PDB file of C-alpha atoms in Angstrom:
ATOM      1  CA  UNK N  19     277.847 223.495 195.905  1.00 38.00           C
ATOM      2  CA  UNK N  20     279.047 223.060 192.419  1.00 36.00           C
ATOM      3  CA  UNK N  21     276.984 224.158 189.725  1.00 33.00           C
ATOM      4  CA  UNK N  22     274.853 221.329 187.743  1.00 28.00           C
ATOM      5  CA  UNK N  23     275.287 220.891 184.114  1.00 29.00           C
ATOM      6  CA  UNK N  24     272.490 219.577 182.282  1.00 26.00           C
ATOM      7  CA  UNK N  25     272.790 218.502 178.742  1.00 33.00           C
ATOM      8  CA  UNK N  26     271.145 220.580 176.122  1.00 34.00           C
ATOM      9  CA  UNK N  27     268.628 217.996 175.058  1.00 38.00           C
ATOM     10  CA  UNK N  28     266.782 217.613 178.694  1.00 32.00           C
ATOM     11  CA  UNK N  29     267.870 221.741 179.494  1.00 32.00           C
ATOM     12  CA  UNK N  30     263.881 221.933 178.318  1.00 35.00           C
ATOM     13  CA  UNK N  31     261.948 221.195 180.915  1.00 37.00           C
ATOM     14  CA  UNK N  32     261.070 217.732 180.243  1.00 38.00           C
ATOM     15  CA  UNK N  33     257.645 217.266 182.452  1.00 43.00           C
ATOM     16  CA  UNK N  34     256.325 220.244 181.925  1.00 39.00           C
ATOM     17  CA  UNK N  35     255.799 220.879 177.908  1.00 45.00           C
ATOM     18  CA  UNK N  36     255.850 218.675 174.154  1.00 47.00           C
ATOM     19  CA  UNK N  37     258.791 219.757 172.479  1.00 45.00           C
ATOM     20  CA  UNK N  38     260.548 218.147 169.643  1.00 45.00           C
ATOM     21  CA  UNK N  39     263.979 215.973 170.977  1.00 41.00           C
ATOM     22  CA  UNK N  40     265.514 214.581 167.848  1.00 42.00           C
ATOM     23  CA  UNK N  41     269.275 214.212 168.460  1.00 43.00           C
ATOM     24  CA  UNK N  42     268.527 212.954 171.808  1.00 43.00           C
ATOM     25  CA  UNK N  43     269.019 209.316 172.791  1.00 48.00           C
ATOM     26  CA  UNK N  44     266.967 209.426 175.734  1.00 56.00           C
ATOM     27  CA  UNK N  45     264.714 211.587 178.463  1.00 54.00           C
ATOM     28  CA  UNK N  46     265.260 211.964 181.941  1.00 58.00           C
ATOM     29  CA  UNK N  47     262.084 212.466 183.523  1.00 58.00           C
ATOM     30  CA  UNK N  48     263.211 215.028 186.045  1.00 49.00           C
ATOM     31  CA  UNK N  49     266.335 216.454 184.408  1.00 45.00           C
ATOM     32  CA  UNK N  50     265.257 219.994 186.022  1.00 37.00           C
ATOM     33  CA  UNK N  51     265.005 218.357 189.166  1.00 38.00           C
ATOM     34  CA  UNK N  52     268.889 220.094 189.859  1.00 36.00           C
ATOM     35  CA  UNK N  53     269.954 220.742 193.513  1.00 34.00           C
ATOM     36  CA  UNK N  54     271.960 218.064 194.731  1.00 32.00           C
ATOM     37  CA  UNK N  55     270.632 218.652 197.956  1.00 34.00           C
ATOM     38  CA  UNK N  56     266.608 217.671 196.611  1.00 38.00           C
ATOM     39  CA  UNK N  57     268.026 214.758 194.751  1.00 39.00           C
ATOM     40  CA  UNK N  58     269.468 213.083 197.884  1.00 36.00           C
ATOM     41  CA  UNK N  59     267.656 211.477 200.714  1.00 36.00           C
ATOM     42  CA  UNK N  60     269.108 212.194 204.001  1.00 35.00           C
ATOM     43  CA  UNK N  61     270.220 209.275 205.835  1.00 32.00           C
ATOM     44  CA  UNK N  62     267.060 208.323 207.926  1.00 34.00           C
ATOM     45  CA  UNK N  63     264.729 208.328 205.171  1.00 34.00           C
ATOM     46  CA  UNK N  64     267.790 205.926 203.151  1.00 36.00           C
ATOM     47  CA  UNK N  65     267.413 203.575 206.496  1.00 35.00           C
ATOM     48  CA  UNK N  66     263.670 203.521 206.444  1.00 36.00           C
ATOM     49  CA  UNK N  67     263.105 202.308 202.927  1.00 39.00           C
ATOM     50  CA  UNK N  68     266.494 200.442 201.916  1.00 41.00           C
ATOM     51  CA  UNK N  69     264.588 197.668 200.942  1.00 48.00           C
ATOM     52  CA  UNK N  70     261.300 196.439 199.558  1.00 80.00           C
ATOM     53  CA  UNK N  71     259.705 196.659 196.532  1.00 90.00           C
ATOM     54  CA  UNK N  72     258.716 199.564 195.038  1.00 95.00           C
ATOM     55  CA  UNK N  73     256.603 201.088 192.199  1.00 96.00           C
ATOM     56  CA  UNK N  74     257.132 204.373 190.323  1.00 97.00           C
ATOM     57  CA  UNK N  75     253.405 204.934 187.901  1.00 97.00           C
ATOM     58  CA  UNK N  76     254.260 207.496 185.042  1.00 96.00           C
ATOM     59  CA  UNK N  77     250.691 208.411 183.380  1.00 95.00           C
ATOM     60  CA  UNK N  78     250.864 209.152 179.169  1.00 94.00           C
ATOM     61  CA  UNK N  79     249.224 212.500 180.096  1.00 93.00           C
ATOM     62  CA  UNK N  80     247.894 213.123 176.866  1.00 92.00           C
ATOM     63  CA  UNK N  81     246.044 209.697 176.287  1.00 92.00           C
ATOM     64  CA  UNK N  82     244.347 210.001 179.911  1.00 92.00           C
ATOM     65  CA  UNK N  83     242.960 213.105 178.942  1.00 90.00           C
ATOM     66  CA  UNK N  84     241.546 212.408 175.738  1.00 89.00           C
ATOM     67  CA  UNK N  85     240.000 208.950 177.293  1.00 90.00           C
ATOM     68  CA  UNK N  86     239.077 210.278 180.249  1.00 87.00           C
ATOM     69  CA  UNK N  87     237.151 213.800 179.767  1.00 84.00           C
ATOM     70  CA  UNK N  88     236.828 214.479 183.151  1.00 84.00           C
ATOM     71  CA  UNK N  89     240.298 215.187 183.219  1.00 84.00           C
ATOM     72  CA  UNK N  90     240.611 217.552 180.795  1.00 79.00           C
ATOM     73  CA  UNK N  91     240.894 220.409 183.638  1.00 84.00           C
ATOM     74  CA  UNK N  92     243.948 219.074 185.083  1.00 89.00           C
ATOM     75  CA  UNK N  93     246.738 221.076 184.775  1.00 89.00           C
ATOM     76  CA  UNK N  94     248.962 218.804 183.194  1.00 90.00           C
ATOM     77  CA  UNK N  95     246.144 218.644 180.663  1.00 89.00           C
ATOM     78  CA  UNK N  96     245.420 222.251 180.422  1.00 87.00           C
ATOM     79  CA  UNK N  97     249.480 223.091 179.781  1.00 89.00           C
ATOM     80  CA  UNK N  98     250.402 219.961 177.603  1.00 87.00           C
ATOM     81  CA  UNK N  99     252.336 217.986 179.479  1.00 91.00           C
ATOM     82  CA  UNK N 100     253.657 214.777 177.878  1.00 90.00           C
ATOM     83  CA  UNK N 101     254.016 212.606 180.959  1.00 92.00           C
ATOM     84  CA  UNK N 102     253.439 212.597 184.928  1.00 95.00           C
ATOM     85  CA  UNK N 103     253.981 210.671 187.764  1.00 96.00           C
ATOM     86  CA  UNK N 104     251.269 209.617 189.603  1.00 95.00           C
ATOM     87  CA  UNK N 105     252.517 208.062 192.832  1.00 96.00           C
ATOM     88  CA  UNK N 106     255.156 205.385 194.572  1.00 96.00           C
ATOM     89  CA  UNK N 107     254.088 202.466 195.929  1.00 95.00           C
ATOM     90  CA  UNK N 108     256.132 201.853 198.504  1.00 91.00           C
ATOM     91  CA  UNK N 109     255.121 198.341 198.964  1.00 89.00           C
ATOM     92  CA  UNK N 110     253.800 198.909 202.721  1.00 88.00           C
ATOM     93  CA  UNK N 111     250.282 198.694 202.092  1.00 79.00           C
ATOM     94  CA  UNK N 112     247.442 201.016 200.822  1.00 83.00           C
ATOM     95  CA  UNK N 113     245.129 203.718 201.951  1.00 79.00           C
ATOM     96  CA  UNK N 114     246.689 204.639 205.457  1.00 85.00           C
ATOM     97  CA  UNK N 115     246.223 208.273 205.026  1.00 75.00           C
ATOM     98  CA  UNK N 116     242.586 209.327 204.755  1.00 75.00           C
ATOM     99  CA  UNK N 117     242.266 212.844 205.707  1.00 72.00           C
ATOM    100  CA  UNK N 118     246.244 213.714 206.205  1.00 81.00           C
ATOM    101  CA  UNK N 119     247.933 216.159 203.603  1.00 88.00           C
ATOM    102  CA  UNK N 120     251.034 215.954 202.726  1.00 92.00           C
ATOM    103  CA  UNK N 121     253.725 218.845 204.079  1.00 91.00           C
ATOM    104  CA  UNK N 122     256.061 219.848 201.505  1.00 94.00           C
ATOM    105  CA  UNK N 123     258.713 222.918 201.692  1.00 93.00           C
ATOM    106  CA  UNK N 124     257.681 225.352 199.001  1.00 93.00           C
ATOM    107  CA  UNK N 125     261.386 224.854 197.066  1.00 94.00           C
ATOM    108  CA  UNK N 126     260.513 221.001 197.327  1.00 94.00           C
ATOM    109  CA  UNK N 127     256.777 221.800 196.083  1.00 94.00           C
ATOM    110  CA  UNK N 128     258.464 223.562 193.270  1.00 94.00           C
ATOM    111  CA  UNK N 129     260.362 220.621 192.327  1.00 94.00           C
ATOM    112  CA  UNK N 130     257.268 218.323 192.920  1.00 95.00           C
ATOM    113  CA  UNK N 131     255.388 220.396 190.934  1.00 93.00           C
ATOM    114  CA  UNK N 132     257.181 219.556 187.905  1.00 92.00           C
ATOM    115  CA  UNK N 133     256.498 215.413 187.417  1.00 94.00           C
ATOM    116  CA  UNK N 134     253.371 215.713 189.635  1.00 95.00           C
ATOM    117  CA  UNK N 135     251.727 219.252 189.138  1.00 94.00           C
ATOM    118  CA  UNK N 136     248.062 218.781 190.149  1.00 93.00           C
ATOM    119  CA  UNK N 137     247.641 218.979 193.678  1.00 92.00           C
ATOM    120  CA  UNK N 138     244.496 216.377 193.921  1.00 91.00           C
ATOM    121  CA  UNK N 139     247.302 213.870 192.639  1.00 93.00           C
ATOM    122  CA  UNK N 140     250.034 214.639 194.914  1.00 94.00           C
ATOM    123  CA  UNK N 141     247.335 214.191 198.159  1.00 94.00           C
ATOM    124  CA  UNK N 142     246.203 210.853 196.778  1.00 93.00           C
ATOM    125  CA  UNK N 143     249.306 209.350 196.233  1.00 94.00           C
ATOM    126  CA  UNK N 144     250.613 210.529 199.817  1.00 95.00           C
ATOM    127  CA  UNK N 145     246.929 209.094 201.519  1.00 93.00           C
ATOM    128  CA  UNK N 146     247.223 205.987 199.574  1.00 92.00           C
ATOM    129  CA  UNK N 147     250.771 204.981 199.687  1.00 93.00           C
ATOM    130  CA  UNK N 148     253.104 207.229 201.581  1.00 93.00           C
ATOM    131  CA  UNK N 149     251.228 207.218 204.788  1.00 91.00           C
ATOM    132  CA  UNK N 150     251.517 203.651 204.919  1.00 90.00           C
ATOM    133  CA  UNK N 151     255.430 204.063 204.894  1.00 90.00           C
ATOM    134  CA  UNK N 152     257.218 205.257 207.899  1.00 91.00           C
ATOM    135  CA  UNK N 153     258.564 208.312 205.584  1.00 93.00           C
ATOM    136  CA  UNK N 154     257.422 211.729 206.538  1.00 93.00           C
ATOM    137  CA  UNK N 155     255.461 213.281 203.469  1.00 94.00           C
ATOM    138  CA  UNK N 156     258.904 215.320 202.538  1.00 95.00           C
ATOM    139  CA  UNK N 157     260.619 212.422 202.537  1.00 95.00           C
ATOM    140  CA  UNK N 158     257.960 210.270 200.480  1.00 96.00           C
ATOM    141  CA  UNK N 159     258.349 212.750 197.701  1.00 96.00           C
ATOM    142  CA  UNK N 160     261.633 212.952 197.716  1.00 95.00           C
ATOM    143  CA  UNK N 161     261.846 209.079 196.735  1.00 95.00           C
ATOM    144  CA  UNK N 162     259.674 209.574 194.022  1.00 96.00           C
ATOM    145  CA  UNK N 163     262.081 212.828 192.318  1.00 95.00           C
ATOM    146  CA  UNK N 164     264.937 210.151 192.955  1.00 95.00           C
ATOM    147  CA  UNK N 165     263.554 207.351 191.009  1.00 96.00           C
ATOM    148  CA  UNK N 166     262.237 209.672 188.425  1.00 95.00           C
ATOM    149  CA  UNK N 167     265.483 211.532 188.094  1.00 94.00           C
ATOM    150  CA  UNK N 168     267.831 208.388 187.772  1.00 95.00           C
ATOM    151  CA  UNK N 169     265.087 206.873 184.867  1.00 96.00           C
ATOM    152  CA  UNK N 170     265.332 207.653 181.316  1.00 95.00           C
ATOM    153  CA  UNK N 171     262.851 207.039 178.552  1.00 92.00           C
ATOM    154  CA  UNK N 172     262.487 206.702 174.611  1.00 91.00           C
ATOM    155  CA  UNK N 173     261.874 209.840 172.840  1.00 86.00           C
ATOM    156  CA  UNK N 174     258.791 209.170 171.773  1.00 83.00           C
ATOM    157  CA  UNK N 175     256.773 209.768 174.713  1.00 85.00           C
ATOM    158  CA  UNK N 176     257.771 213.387 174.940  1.00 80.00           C
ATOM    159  CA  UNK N 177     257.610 214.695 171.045  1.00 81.00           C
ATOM    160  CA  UNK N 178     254.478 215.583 171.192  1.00 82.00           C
ATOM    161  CA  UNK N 179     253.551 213.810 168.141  1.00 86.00           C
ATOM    162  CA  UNK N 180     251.524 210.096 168.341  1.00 90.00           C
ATOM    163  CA  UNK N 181     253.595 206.762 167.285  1.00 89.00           C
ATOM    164  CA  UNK N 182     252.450 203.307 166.633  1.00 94.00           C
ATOM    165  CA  UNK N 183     255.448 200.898 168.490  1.00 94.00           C
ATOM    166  CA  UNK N 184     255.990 197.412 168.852  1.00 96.00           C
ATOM    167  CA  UNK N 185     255.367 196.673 172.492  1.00 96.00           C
ATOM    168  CA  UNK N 186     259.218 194.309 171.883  1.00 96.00           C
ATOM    169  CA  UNK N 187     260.767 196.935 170.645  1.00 96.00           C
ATOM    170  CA  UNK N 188     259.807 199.745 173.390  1.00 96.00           C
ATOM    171  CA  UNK N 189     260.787 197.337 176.493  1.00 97.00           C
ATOM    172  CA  UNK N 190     264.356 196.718 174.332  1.00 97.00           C
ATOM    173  CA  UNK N 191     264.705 201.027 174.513  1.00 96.00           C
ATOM    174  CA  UNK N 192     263.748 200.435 178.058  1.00 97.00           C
ATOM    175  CA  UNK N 193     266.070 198.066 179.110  1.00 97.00           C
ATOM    176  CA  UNK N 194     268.768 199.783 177.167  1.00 97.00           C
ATOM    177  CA  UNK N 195     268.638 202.706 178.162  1.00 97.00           C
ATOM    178  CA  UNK N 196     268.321 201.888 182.146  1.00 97.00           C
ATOM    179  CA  UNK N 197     271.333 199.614 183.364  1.00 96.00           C
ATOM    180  CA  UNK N 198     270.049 196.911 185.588  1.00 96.00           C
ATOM    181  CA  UNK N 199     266.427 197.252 184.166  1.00 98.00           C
ATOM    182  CA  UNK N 200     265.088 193.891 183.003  1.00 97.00           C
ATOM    183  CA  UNK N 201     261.761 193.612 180.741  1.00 97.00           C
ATOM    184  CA  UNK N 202     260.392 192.118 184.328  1.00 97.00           C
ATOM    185  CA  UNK N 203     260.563 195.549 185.991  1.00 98.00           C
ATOM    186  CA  UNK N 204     258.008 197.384 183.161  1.00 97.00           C
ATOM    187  CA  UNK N 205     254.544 196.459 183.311  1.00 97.00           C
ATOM    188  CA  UNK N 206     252.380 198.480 180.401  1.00 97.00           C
ATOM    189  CA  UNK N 207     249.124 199.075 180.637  1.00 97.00           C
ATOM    190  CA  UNK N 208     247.037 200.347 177.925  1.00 96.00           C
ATOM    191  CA  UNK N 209     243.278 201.547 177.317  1.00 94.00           C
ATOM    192  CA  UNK N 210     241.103 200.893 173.822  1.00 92.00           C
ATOM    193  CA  UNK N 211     241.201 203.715 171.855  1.00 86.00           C
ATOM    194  CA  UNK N 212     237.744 204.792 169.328  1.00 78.00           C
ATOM    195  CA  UNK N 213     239.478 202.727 166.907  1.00 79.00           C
ATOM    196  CA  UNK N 214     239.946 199.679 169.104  1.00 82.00           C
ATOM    197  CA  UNK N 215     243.623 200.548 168.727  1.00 90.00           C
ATOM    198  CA  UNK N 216     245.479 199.851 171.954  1.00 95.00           C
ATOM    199  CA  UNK N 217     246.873 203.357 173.721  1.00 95.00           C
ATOM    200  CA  UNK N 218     249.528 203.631 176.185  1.00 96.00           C
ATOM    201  CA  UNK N 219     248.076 204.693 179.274  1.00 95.00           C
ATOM    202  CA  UNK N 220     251.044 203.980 182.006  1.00 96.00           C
ATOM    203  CA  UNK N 221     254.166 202.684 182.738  1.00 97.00           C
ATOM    204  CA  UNK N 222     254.806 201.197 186.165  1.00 97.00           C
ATOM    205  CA  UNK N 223     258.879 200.927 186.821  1.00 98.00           C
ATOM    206  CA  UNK N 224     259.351 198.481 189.584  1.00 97.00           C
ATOM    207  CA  UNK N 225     262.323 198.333 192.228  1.00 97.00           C
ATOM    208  CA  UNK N 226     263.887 196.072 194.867  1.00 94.00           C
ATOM    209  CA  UNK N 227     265.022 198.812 197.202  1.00 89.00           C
ATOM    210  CA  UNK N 228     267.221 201.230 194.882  1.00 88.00           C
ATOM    211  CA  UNK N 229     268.068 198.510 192.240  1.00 94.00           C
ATOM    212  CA  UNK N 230     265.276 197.797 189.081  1.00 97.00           C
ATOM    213  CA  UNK N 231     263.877 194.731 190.351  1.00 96.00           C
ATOM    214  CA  UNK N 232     260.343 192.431 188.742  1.00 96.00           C
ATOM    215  CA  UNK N 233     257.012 193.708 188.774  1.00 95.00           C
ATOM    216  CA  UNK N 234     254.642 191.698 190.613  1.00 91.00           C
ATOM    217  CA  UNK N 235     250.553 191.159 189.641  1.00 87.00           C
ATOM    218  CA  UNK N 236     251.245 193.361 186.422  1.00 93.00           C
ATOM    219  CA  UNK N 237     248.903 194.196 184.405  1.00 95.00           C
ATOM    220  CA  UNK N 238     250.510 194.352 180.515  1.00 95.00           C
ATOM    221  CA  UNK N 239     247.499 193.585 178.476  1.00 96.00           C
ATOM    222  CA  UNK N 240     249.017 196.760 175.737  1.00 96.00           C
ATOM    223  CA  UNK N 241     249.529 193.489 173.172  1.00 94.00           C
ATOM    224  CA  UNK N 242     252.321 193.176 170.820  1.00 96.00           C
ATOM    225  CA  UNK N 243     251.895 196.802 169.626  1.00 95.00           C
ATOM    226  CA  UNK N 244     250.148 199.925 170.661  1.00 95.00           C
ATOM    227  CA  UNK N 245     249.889 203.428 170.391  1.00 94.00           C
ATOM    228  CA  UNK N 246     251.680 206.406 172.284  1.00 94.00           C
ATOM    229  CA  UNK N 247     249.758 209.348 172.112  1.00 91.00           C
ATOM    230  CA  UNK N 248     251.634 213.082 171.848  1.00 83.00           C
ATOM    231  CA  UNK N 249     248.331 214.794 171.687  1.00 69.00           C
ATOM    232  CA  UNK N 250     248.629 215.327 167.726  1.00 57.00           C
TER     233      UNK N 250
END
């Protein structure tokens, strides 16, 4: 299998720590996510979800854990992580899994481990949205390092520093950066901060299938502006 190049700017390990990216345009989030062979979906899993709507939910790691203390011994909080992902909605309905773990390879946990590295996560996403799908659990996570590997993201969610952006101006990097991606298929949600300042909490990427497709029963109540928050 040839050998993957990766760009020098997302050669960092983009999930896992802050680090400065000027000069890049863009992040992927799971530029390290590099076998070809974890990246595709073998052709069952393509048949059993070719269409539908889906939902990717990246978390602003560093906001959640300052608003929410009892997160602070997460291990995306503990190492500094700038952003997760917290689950795929699949679109086949909610909470089918109560008890079941999910059964990843440990190379595929490896890869897993780098947009979704606490373990409580990874179980509630499975229980609450892949085991309503007819995808295995390996297969389930798979879809989610697809999306996340084929999405790319303004630089200022994974600096490490804390910005103040126009909620117009973000979706326009958005939908730039991400052919196909409308302002439709980004739904922002935000929490007050101590300051009453609005803070970017998540972004929820929806899908038709594999193309970018509208968001339905989104929340978006981040107002015209709003806060990311690098931790600093």
């Amino acid at each position: 299998m040839p050998k993957t190049v990766i760009p020098e700017c997302v050669s960092k390990n983009m999930m896992s720590k802050q680090h400065n990216s000027k000069g890049c345009t863009a992040i992927s989030i799971a530029a390290l996510l590099l076998l070809q062979g974890l990246m595709t979906m073998p052709a069952q899993a393509a048949n059993a979800s070719r269409s539908g709507h889906r939902v990717l939910m990246i978390e602003m790691t560093p906001a959640l854990c300052s608003l929410q203390p009892t997160r602070s011994r997460m291990r995306q909080c503990l190492e500094g992580y700038s952003l997760t992902v917290s689950g795929l909605d699949m679109g086949y309905g909610e909470r089918c899994g109560r008890g079941s773990e999910p059964r990843l390879t440990p190379l595929q946990l490896k890869v897993v481990n780098r947009i979704m590295p606490d373990t409580t996560v990874r179980t509630q996403a499975w229980q609450r949205y892949g085991a309503c799908s007819p995808l295995s659990s390996s297969n389930y996570f798979r879809q989610i390092t697809n999306y996340a590997g084929a999405l790319k993201l303004p630089n200022e969610l994974n600096t490490g520093n804390s910005y103040t952006v126009l909620k117009s101006r973000f979706i326009g990097q958005m939908t730039s950066l991400n052919s196909g991606m409308t302002p439709a298929s980004i739904d922002l949600i935000c929490q007050a901060g101590t300051q009453r300042q609005m803070i970017l909490t998540d972004v929820h990427v929806c899908y038709e299938g594999s193309e970018f497709g509208n968001c339905h029963n989104a929340v978006d109540n981040c107002g015209s502006k709003f806060v990311i928050s690098g931790g600093k």
